[in-house]
Amino acid sequence: MSDCIWIHYARPRPHWYGLDEGAQRQKQAAWRAVADASKKAGGTCHGRYHVRGQHDFETVETWSFPDAEAAFRHWAELTAAGYGECNAFANNIGLSVEAPR
Amino acid sequence: MTLLTEATDVFAAAESSGRCVVAFLCKRQPVPPGAFGAREREEIATVLRSLQAEDWRLSVRAMFDPESSVEPTAFDSGFACAIDFAGAFEAPSLSAALAGSVRLEQAGWSRRFATEWLLGPREFTTVSGLGDAFRRDWGFLAFWEWNDAWAAATGLVRREYDAECDVAFKGDLALEIGIAGRHRLDWATSWHHLGIWEAPSLAAIDAAMLGHERAADFKFTTSRHIIGRRRPLADLIALN
């Protein structure tokens, strides 16, 4: 049972807009592969939503992970694939208030 | 674990430790009579004793020398900033860190303190400064975010920058400051890293900051610094 929520806010950094379309697609494909691997490992993505206009960030994405370590692995793989270099971000982790501890 | 930044002359990777910082920034909030008293303080103390038995380190001092200090301590910071007190524990794992912060909140902590808990794995090992560690009664917590310019810089530019900052970090050690390594916070906060220092005086921290400014440390970061005087955590919790 997924018992950790992971909340991820992001917006592209300025130099993202200077990359050509091919380079952007290549990076996005690498990040999608990380997301796919995290889903196979037990994570669930609940979707990505547009919040620009109400927030400093452009999108918010929420995930459930079996534990904090799985959330960290997901993020560490994304940053290793250059995600944090192309996106400003803020993250949160939380335990379910219903789950036994 | 892939490091967010590379090791340097001063900082060595601590990838196998698995330990996780539990930093806390606390503001006291007014409570009605009877809402927070001896019972809640004792329940918090009981949780702290349990955490100690579960291989937590309950002070910055204990990160340097686990045998030397078992008393939970934190830094009294209300004189200098909007945080009443701040500190850092170290848990044996990320899951333990997250669960432990909730256990403390539930023991009564959340009744009295509005707290920002910041958790993340240790990336670099502790670095002891010159001089007597037990004279270092001041704490300094530095949270920072790598900015857009850092994110756009090449690996070579970042390594040159790290080398320049290392000069400043060596200056910190010469000022008898101890650096509790570096922890990675980016997975669960808006900050990317936390550096915690023990220092002999505020003057030493100020001199160190001047050194970091000379090294242009802050060209690639947005930083938030908390300073405070070490006190037993029980005293900080009991203070009205």
Short mmCIF file of N, CA and C in Angstrom, two decimals, chain B residues 11 16 23 29 78 81 93 109 135 139 151 155 168:
data_model
loop_
_atom_site.label_atom_id
_atom_site.label_comp_id
_atom_site.label_asym_id
_atom_site.label_seq_id
_atom_site.Cartn_x
_atom_site.Cartn_y
_atom_site.Cartn_z
N PHE B 11 35.49 18.37 1.40
CA PHE B 11 34.34 17.51 1.65
C PHE B 11 34.48 16.16 0.95
N SER B 16 27.74 5.83 2.03
CA SER B 16 27.32 4.58 2.65
C SER B 16 26.64 4.80 4.00
N ALA B 23 16.36 18.43 10.46
CA ALA B 23 16.55 19.81 10.92
C ALA B 23 15.19 20.39 11.28
N GLN B 29 4.31 29.28 19.71
CA GLN B 29 3.01 29.90 19.49
C GLN B 29 2.27 29.95 20.81
N GLY B 78 16.22 33.12 18.61
CA GLY B 78 15.21 34.16 18.57
C GLY B 78 15.76 35.57 18.62
N CYS B 81 16.69 36.21 14.62
CA CYS B 81 15.82 35.99 13.46
C CYS B 81 14.43 35.58 13.94
N SER B 93 17.67 6.53 8.97
CA SER B 93 17.17 6.37 7.59
C SER B 93 16.16 7.47 7.30
N TRP B 109 4.59 18.30 20.72
CA TRP B 109 5.44 19.33 20.12
C TRP B 109 4.60 20.31 19.31
N ARG B 135 34.56 24.14 22.83
CA ARG B 135 34.41 25.60 22.95
C ARG B 135 33.40 26.14 21.94
N GLY B 139 25.85 27.85 16.95
CA GLY B 139 25.47 27.04 15.79
C GLY B 139 25.11 27.92 14.61
N ALA B 151 22.71 26.22 -12.41
CA ALA B 151 22.09 25.14 -13.19
C ALA B 151 22.52 25.19 -14.66
N GLY B 155 30.12 21.70 -16.17
CA GLY B 155 30.80 20.97 -15.10
C GLY B 155 32.12 21.62 -14.73
N ALA B 168 37.48 29.15 0.94
CA ALA B 168 36.70 29.76 2.04
C ALA B 168 36.43 28.72 3.13
#
